[in-house]
Short mmCIF file of C-alpha atoms in Angstrom, two decimals:
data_model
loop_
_atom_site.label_atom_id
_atom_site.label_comp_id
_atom_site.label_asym_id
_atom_site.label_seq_id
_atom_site.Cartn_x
_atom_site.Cartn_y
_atom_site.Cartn_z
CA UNK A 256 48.69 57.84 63.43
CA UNK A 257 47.52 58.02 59.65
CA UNK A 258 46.28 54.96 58.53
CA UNK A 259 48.14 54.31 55.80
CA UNK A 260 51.84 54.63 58.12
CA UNK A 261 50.24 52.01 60.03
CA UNK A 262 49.46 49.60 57.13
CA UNK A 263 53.33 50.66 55.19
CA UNK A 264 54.63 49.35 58.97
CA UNK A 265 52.62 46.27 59.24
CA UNK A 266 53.71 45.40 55.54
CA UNK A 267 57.08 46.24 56.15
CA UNK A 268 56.84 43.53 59.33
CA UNK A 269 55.62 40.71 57.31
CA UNK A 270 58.54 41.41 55.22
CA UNK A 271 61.32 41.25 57.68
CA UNK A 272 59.82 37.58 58.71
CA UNK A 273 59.24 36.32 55.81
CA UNK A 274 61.17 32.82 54.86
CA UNK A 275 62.83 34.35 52.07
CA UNK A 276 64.14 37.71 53.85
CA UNK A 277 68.07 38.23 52.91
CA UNK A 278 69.50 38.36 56.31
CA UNK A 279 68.08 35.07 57.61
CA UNK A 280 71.45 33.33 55.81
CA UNK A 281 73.47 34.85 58.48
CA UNK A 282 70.93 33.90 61.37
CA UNK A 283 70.75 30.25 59.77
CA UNK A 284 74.75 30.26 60.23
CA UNK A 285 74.79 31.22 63.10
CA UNK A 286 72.47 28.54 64.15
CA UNK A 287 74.54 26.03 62.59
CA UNK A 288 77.74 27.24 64.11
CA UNK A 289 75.42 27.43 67.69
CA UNK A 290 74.40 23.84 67.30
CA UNK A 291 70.67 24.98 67.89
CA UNK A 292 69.62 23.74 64.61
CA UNK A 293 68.86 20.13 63.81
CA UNK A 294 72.22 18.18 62.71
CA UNK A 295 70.94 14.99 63.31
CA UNK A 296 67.28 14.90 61.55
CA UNK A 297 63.98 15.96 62.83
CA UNK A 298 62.15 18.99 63.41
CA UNK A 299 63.66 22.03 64.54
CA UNK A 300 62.56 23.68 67.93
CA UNK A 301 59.03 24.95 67.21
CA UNK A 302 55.49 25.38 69.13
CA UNK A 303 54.64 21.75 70.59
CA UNK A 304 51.13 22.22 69.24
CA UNK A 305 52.47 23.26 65.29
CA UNK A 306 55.10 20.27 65.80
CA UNK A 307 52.26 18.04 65.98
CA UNK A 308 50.37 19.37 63.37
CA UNK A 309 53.26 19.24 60.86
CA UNK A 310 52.91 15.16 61.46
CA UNK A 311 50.07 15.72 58.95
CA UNK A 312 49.49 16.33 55.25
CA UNK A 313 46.78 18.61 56.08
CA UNK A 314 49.07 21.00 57.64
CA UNK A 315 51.28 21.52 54.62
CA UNK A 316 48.40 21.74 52.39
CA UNK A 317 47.19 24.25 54.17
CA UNK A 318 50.25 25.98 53.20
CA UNK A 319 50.02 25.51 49.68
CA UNK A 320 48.59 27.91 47.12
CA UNK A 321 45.94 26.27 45.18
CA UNK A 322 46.45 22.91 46.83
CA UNK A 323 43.93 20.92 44.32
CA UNK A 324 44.69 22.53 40.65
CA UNK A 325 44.69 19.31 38.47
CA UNK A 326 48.53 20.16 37.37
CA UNK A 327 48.77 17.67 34.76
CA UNK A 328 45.58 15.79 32.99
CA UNK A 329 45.96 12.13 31.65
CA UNK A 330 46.83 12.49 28.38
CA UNK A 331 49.65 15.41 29.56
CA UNK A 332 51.00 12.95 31.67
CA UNK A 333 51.17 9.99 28.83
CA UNK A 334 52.90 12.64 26.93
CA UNK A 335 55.16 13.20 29.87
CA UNK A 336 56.26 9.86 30.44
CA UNK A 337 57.07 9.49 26.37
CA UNK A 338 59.80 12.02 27.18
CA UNK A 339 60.49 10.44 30.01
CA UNK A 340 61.28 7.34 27.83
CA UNK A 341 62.90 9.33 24.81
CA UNK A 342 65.41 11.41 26.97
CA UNK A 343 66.59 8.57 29.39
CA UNK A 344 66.22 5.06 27.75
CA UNK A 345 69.15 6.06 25.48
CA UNK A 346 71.40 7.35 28.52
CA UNK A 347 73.06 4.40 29.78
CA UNK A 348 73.47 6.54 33.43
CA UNK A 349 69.42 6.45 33.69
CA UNK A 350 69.21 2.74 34.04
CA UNK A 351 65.46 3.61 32.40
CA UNK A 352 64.65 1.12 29.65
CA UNK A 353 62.17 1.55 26.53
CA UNK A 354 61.05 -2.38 26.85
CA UNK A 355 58.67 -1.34 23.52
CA UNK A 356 61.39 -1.13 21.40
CA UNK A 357 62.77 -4.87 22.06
CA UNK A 358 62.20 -7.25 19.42
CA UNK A 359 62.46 -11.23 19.31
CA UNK A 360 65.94 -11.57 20.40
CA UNK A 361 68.93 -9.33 22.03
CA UNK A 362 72.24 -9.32 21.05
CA UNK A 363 74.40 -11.24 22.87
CA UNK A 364 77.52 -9.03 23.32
CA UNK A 365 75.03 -6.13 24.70
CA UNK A 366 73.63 -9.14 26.98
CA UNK A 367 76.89 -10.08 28.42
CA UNK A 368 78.21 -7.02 29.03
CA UNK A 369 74.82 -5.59 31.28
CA UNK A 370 75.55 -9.14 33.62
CA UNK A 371 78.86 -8.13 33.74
CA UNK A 372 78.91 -4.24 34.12
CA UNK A 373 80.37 -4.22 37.67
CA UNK A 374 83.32 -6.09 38.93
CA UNK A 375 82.58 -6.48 42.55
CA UNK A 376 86.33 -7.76 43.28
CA UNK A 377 88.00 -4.69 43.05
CA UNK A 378 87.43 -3.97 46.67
CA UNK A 379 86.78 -5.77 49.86
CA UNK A 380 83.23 -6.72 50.88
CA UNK A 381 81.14 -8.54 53.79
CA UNK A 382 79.21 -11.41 54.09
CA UNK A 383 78.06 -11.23 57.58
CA UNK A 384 81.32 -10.76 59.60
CA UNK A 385 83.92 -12.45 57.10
CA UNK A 386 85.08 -10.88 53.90
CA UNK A 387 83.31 -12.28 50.74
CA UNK A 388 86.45 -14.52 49.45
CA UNK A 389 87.48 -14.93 45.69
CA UNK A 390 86.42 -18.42 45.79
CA UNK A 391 82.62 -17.16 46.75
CA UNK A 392 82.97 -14.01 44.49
CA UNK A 393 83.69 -17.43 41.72
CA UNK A 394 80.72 -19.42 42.60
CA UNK A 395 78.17 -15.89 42.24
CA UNK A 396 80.03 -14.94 39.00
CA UNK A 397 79.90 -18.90 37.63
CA UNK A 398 76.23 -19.26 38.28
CA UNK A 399 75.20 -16.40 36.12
CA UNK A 400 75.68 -18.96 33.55
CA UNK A 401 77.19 -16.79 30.94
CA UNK A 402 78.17 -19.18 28.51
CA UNK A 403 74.86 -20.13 27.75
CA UNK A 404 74.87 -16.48 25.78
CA UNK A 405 75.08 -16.83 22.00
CA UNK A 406 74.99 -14.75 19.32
CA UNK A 407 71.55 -14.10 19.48
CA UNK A 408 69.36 -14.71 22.59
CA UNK A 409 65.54 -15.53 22.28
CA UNK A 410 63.55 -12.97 24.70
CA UNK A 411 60.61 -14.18 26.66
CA UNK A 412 58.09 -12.11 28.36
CA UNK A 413 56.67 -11.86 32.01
CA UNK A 414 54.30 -10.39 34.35
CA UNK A 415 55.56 -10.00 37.99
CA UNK A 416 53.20 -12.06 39.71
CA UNK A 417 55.07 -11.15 43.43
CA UNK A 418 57.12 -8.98 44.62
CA UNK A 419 60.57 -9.30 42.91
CA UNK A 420 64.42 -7.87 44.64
CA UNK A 421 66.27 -7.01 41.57
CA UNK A 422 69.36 -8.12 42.19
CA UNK A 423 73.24 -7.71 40.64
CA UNK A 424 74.09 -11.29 41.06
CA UNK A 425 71.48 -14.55 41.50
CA UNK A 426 71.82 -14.81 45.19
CA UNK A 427 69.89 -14.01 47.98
CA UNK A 428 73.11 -13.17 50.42
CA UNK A 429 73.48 -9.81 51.49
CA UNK A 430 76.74 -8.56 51.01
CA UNK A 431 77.53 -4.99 52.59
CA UNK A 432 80.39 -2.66 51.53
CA UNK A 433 81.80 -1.89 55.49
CA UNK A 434 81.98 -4.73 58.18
CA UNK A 435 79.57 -4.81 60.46
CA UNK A 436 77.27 -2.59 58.34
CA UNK A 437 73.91 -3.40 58.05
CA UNK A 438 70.91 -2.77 55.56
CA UNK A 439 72.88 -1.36 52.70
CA UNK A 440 73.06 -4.42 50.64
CA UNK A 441 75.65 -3.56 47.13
CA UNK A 442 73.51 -6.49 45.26
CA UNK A 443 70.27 -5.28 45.92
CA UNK A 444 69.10 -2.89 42.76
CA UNK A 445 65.45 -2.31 43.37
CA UNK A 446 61.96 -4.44 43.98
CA UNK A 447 59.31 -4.60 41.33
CA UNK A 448 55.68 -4.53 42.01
CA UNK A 449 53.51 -6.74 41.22
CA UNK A 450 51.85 -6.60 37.22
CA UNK A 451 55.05 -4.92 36.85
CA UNK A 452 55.85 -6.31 32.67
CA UNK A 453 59.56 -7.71 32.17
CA UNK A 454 62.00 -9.58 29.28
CA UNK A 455 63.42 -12.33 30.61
CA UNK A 456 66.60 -12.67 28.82
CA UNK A 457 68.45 -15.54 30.57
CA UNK A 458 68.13 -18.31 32.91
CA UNK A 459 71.30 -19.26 35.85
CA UNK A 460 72.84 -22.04 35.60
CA UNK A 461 71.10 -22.82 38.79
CA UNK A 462 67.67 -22.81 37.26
CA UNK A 463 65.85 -20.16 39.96
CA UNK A 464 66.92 -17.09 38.64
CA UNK A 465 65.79 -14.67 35.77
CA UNK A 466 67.94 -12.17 34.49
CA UNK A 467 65.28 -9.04 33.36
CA UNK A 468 64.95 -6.29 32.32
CA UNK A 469 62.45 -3.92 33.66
CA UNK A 470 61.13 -0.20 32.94
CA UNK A 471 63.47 0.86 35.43
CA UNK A 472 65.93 -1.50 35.97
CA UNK A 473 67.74 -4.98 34.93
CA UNK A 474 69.11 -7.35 36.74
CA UNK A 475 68.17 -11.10 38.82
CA UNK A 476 65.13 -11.67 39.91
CA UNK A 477 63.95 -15.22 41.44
CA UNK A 478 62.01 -17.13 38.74
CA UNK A 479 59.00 -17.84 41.31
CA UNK A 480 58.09 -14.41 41.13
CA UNK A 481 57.44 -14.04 37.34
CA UNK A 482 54.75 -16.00 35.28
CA UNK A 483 56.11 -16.15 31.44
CA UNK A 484 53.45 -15.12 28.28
CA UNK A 485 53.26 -17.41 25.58
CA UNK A 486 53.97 -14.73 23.48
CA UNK A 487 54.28 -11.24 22.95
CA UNK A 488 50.93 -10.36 22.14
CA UNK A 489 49.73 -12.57 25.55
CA UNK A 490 52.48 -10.13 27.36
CA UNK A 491 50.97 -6.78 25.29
CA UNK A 492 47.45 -7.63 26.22
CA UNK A 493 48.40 -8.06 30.17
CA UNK A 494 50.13 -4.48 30.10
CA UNK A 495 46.97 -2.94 28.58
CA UNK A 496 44.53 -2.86 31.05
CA UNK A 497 40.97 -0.77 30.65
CA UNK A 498 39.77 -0.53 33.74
CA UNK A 499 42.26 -0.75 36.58
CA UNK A 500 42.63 0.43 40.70
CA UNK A 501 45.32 1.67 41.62
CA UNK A 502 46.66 1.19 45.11
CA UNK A 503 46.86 4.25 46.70
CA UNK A 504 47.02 3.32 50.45
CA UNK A 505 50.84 2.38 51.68
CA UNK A 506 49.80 -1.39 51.60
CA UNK A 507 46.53 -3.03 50.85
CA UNK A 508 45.40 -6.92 51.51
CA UNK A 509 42.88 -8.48 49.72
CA UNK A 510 40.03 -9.76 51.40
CA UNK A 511 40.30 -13.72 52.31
CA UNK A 512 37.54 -15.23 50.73
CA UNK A 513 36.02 -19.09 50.74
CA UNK A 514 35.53 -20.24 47.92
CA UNK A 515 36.66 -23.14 44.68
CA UNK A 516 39.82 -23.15 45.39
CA UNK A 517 42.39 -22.00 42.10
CA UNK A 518 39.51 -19.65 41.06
CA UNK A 519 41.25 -17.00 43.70
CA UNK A 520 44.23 -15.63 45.28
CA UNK A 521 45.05 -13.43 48.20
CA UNK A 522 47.94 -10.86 48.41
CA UNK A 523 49.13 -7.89 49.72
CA UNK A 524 50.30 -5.10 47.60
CA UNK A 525 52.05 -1.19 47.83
CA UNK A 526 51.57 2.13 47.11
CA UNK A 527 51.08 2.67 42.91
CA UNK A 528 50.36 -1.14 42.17
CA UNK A 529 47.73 -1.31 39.07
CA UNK A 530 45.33 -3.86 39.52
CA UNK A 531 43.14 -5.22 37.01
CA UNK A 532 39.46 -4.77 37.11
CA UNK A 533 37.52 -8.09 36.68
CA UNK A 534 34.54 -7.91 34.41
CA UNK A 535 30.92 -8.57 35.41
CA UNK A 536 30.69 -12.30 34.18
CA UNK A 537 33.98 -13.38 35.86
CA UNK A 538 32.75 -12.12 39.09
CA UNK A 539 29.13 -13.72 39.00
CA UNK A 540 30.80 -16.64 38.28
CA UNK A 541 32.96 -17.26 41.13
CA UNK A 542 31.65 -14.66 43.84
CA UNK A 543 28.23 -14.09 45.07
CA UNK A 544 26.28 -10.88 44.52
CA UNK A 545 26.98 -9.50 48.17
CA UNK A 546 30.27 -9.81 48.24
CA UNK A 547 30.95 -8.25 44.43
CA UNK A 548 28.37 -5.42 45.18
CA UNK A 549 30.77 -4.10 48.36
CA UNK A 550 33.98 -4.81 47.10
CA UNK A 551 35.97 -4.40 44.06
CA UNK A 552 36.57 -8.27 42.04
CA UNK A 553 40.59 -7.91 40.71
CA UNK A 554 42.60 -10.03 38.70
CA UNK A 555 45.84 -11.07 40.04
CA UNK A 556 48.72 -12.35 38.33
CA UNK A 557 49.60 -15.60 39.65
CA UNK A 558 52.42 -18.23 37.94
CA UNK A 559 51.44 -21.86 37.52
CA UNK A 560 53.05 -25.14 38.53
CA UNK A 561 55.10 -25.01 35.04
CA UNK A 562 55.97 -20.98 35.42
CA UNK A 563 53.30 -19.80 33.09
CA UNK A 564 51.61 -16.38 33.45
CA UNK A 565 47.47 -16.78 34.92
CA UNK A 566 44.85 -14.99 36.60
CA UNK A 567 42.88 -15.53 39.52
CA UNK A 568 40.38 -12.99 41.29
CA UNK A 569 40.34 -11.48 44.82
CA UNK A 570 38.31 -9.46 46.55
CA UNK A 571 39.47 -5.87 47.65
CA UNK A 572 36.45 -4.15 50.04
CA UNK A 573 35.47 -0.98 48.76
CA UNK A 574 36.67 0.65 52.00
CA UNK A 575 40.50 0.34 51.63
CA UNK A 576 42.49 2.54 50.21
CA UNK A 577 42.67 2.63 46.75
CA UNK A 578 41.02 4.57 43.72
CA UNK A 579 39.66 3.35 39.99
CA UNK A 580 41.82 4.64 37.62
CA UNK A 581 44.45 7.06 38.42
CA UNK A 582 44.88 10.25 41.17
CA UNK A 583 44.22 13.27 39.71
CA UNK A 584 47.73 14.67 39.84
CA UNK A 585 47.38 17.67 42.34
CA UNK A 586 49.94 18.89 44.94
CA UNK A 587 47.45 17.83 47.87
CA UNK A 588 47.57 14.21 46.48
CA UNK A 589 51.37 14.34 46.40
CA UNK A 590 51.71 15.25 50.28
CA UNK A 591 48.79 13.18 51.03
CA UNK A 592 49.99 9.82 49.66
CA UNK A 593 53.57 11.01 50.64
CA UNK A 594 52.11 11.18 54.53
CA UNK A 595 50.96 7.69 53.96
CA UNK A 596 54.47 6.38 54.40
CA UNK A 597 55.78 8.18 57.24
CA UNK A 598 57.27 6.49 60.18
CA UNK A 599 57.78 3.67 57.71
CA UNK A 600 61.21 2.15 58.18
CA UNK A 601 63.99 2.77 55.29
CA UNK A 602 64.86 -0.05 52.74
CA UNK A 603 67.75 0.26 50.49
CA UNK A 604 67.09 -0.80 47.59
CA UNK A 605 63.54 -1.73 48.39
CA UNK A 606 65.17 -4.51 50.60
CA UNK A 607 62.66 -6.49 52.80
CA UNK A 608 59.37 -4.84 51.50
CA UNK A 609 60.27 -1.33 52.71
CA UNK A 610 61.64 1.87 50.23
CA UNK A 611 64.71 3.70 50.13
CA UNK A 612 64.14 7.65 48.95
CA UNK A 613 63.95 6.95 45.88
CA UNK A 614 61.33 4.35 45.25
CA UNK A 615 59.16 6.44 47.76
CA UNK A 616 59.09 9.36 45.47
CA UNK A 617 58.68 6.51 42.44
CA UNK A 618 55.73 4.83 44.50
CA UNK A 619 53.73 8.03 45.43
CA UNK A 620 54.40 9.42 41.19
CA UNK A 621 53.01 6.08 40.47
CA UNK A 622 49.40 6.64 41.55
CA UNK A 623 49.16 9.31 39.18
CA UNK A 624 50.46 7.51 36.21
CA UNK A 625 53.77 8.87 36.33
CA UNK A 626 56.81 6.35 35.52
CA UNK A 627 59.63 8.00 37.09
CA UNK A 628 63.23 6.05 36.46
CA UNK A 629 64.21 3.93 39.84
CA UNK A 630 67.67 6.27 41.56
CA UNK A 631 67.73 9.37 43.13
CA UNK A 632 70.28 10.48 40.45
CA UNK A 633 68.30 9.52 37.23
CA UNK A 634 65.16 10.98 39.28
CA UNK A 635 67.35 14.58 38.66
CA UNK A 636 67.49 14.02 34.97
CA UNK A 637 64.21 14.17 34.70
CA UNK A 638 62.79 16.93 31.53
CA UNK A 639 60.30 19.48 32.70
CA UNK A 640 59.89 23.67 32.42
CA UNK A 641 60.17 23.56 36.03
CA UNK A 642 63.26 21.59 36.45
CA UNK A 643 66.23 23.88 37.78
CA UNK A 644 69.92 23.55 38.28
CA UNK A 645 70.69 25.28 42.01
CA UNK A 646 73.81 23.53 42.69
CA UNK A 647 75.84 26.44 41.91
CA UNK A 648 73.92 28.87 44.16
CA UNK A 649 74.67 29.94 47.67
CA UNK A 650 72.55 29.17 50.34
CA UNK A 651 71.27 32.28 50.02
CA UNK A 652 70.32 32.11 46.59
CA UNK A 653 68.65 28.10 46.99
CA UNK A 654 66.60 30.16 49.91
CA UNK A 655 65.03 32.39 47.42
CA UNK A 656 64.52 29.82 44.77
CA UNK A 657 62.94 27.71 47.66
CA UNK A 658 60.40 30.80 48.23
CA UNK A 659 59.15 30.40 44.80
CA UNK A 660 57.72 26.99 44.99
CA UNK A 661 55.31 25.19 46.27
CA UNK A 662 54.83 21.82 48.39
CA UNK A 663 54.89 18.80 46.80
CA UNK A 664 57.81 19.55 44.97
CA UNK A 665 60.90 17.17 44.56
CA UNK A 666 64.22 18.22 45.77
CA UNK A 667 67.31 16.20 45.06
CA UNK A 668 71.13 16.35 46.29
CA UNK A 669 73.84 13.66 45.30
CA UNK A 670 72.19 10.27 46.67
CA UNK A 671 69.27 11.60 48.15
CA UNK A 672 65.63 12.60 47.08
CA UNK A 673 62.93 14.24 49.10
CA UNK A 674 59.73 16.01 48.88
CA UNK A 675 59.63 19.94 50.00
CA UNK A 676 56.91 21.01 52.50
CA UNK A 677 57.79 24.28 53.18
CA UNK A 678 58.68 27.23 55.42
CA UNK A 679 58.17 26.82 59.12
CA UNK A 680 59.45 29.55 61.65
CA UNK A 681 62.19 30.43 58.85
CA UNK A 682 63.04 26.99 58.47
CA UNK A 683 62.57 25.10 55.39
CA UNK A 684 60.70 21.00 55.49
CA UNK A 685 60.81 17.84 53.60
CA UNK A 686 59.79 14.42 53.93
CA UNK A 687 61.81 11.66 52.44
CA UNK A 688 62.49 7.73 53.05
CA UNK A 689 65.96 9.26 55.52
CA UNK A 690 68.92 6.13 55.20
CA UNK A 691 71.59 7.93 57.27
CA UNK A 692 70.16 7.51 60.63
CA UNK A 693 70.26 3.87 61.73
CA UNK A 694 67.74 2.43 61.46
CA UNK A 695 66.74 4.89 58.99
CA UNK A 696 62.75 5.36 58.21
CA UNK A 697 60.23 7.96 56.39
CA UNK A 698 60.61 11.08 58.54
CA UNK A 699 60.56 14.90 58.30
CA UNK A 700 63.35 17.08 58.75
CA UNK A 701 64.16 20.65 57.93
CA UNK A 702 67.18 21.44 55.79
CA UNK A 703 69.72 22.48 58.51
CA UNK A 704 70.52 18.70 59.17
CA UNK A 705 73.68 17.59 58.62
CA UNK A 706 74.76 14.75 56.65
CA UNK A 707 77.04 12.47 58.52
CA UNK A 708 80.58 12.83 58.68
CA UNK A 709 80.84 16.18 57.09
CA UNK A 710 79.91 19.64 58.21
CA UNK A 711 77.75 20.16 54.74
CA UNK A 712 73.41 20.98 55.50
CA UNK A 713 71.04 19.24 53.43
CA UNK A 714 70.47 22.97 52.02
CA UNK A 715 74.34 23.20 51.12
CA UNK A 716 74.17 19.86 49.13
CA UNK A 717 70.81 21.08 47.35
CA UNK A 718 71.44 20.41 43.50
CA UNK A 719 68.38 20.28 41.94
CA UNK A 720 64.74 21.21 42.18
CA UNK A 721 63.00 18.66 39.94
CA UNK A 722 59.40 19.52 39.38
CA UNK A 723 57.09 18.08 37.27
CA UNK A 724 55.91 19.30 35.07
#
């Protein structure tokens, strides 16, 4: 047979299995319609041996064209986050906040109505097996102390010295929207990290709770969890920081040390956390030269006895994961710090230490420097050339667009955000922080799953493909 029929046939095969080949949206429904395609999350039937592999970043970077391009340098990525900023502190929808352009004081009509932007009483809700009652709904409403609010309000300024639950009223109770329902707590907003910067705006009228407001959120947080500046410059100079790790393992502990006690502290912190370098004549003077010579000397935040903002070192081996200075932003760093979390069990709202889909995607963007706004729906708004509307396709169409890019990419669908892997035996991967199985946890699935209670795929619901840049 000529040669060149024989390499027009084995092109032509390569084409009929490829991901993106027209007729695989009628095999895909007929999967679905079959029930041999995953409804119910996980990975679809494949090899045992590729299943396995797929449990790893390296497999899906192996996937990826040009896996370590440097896709956005420092200063692009500064630049990047000022539009960030510009486009979505001045949507009220974002729930992104410009905390730069806060002065002194805040107004305290624009005070009063944040607290009170949602009336929880309009519908029935659960605290543990009892509806919440209006007298309890009274006593959370009452102690947000709202008639302390004047005209003007004096703004002071923090430096999340723990982690912090943001919360929509100051109280720790979990209150759930079904009975019996678990995990999805309607008070809990987010959880800050800690050297995260904040305004605290007002006090309760119990005395333990801020209200904040934070890059990416505002709300309650507990006051033991914030050390206050004595000014704005104090709270200016604690944001800037020269030399700085960043934690890029899923959690890292400090090392537990022995020595004059209040000179250090000992913590555990996440994925993206920005940790202050300590310079050379700190260290000497409260660590010896063998421990500082295999181990990085931080400064952690810490809040005195009378709530004030401080710093005390720690040690953090050299070993552990974490980097000086930011990840270069490539798409092999995005799937390998995404891989970091999976298996890990779903939080809503960043609930009990763990991350909902959202603050996963926020977590692994913040190792590169990238300040991404806190919900799945302002993570869509996000400006970039390679941001792109699909939600008007057909599956068919969201196939092809899938085709054209590359792992590491974010994909996002009303209430859900996820990371795309890629193509697998015609069916298409992500990895997200999944909260519809119970319990829910970091896990991938392919795009035929169904979301409960409707017959609607993951790929059906596809509305945007965010990319950045």
């Amino acid at each position: 047979m000529n040669k060149y029929i024989v390499i027009s046939l084995i092109c032509l095969s390569c084409l009929l299995t490829a991901c993106g080949f027209n007729r695989l949206y009628e095999r895909r429904n007929n999967q679905t319609a079959s029930g041999s395609a995953v409804s119910s999350g996980g990975i679809s039937s494949v090899n045992k041996e590729i299943e396995k592999e797929m449990q790893t970043a390296d497999y899906w970077i192996g996937k990826t064209v040009s896996p370590d391009k440097i896709l956005m340098s420092g200063e692009d990525i500064t630049k990047f986050n000022q539009k960030i900023t510009e486009q979505l502190s001045t949507n009220p929808e974002a729930g992104y906040y410009n905390l730069s352009t806060y002065g002194e004081s805040i107004d305290g009509k624009l005070l009063s109505d944040m607290i009170t932007r949602i009336d929880f009483q309009a519908k029935t809700y659960y605290l543990g097996e009892q509806p919440v009652t209006a007298n309890q709904w009274k006593t959370y409403y009452n102690n947000r102390n709202i008639e302390k609010i004047g005209n003007f309000n004096t703004i002071s300024y923090g430096i999340i010295c723990s982690r912090a639950d943001v919360r929509e009223l100051p109280t720790s109770d979990e209150i759930m929207s079904e009975h019996g329902e678990k995990g999805h707590d309607v008070l809990q907003n987010t959880a800050l990290p800690v050297n995260e910067p904040v305004l605290v705006l007002l006090t309760n009228k119990d005395e333990n709770w801020y209200y904040i407001i934070a890059n990416e959120y505002a709300g309650w947080i507990k006051k033991e969890t914030v050390g206050l500046c004595e000014n704005k410059a104090e709270w200016e100079a604690a944001r800037q920081m020269k030399d700085f790790l960043i934690v890029t393992g899923d959690r890292v502990q400090t090392e537990e040390n022995i020595v004059e006690t209040g000179k250090t502290a000992n913590g555990e912190f996440t994925m993206g956390t920005k940790l202050a370098l300590a310079e050379e004549k700190e260290c000497k003077e409260v660590f010896g030269r063998e421990e500082i010579s295999h181990s990085y000397v931080v400064r952690i935040p810490v809040r005195t006895e009378d709530g004030k903002l401080d710093y005390q070192l720690s040690l953090i081996p050299k070993g552990r994961d974490v980097h000086e200075g930011y990840l270069e932003y490539t798409r092999a760093n995005v799937l390998r710090q995404s891989f970091k979390m999976l298996g890990n069990q779903y939080g809503w709202g960043g609930i009990n230490g763990y991350r909902d889909c959202s603050s996963m995607i926020r977590d692994v963007y913040l190792c590169f420097g990238v300040r991404l706004p806190r919900n799945s729906s302002a993570q869509a708004m996000i400006p970039g050339e390679s941001r792109l509307d699909i939600s008007k396709l057909s599956d068919e169409e969201k196939i092809q667009k899938l085709n054209s890019i590359e792992p590491g990419t974010i994909l996002q669908m009303s209430g859900h955000v996820m990371i795309y892997l890629g193509c697998v035996e015609q069916n298409y991967y992500v990895i997200s922080a999944n909260g519809s199985l119970v319990p829910g946890y970091v896990m991938l699935n392919d795009l035929n799953e169904k979301s409960p209670g409707t017959d609607k795929t993951w790929l059906n619901r596809l509305e945007i493909i965010v990319g950045i840049p």
